[in-house]
Amino acid sequence: MKELKKNKEEILELTATFVQNTLKDAESGHDWWHIQRVWSNTKHILQHEQADELVCELTALLHDIADSKFHNGDETIGPRIAGEFLKSIEVDPNVIEHVQKIILNMSFKASLGDVTFHSKELEVVQDADRLDAIGAIGIVRAFTYGGFKNREIYNPNIPPVVHQDKEAYKNTTAPTINHFYEKLLLLKDKMNTPTAKAIAAERHAYMEDFLKQFYAEWNGDK
Ligand code: ADP
Ligand code: NI
């Protein structure tokens, strides 16, 4: 007898388990906790936005399954692994294709290149991921990444730049404080949904306070 089609909850549970196992040894910026926060941001945004829940939640779970940064810049590896897994649990091919397209196009890096795909579902998950790059968690993730890469925390002689170009953004070795100007402080105005915009405004203000305090301490003013 043919097995009955899996329902949404079953698909999400199997996917969450797969992601948790796959990311067991991931670095802390992209570990299971990041995925869990992005998943929960996604569900929160979905309470206020009309979008396909299964596509959004699956993408939230699978969007960092294989980061091109750790695979010689291969940007197709994430969508490929996500697709193979979803196929193995017999998810609808249209859903699989949509999830793959979002993963390929949702990153900040991709947004600096030629973005070839857009959908409401992409907007929701992109916002959910970007929210996790700002605020208190965003600050901690940036310095964790910088430490992992052995970057300077700050260097007053290296002024921050806003990269227009994907390659320049990818290849920077600038101090971590510069990353605020390269990306983190730009995210508030790039949010797609009103729900994420409101959350981002508060998290942005928190980062600005942090930077003010940081420079004051650096200069011995506080
Ligand atoms: P995401 O998973 O949010 O799409 P990335 O893969 O670009 O983001 O980066 C993971 C985390 O590391 C994010 O919090 C990001 O801001 C941070 N990060 C990325 N590049 C740098 C950098 N050059 N300096 C400091 N932090 C960085
Ligand atoms: Ni992410």
Short mmCIF file of N, CA, C and O and ligand atoms in Angstrom, two decimals, residues 30 34 63-64 129 141, ligand 2:
data_model
loop_
_atom_site.label_atom_id
_atom_site.label_comp_id
_atom_site.label_asym_id
_atom_site.label_seq_id
_atom_site.Cartn_x
_atom_site.Cartn_y
_atom_site.Cartn_z
N HIS A 30 26.40 30.02 12.94
CA HIS A 30 25.45 29.32 12.08
C HIS A 30 25.03 27.99 12.65
O HIS A 30 24.78 27.04 11.93
N HIS A 34 21.08 29.42 15.87
CA HIS A 34 20.77 30.46 14.85
C HIS A 34 19.54 30.02 14.06
O HIS A 34 18.61 30.81 13.85
N HIS A 63 18.18 27.12 5.40
CA HIS A 63 18.90 28.17 4.66
C HIS A 63 20.41 28.19 4.90
O HIS A 63 21.16 28.70 4.07
N ASP A 64 20.87 27.65 6.02
CA ASP A 64 22.32 27.64 6.27
C ASP A 64 22.86 26.21 6.35
O ASP A 64 23.87 25.96 7.01
N ASP A 129 16.03 36.08 8.94
CA ASP A 129 17.48 35.86 9.02
C ASP A 129 18.20 37.16 9.34
O ASP A 129 19.12 37.20 10.16
N ARG A 141 27.28 37.95 17.36
CA ARG A 141 27.64 37.11 16.21
C ARG A 141 28.78 37.74 15.41
O ARG A 141 29.66 37.03 14.92
NI NI B 2 21.35 32.53 8.54
#
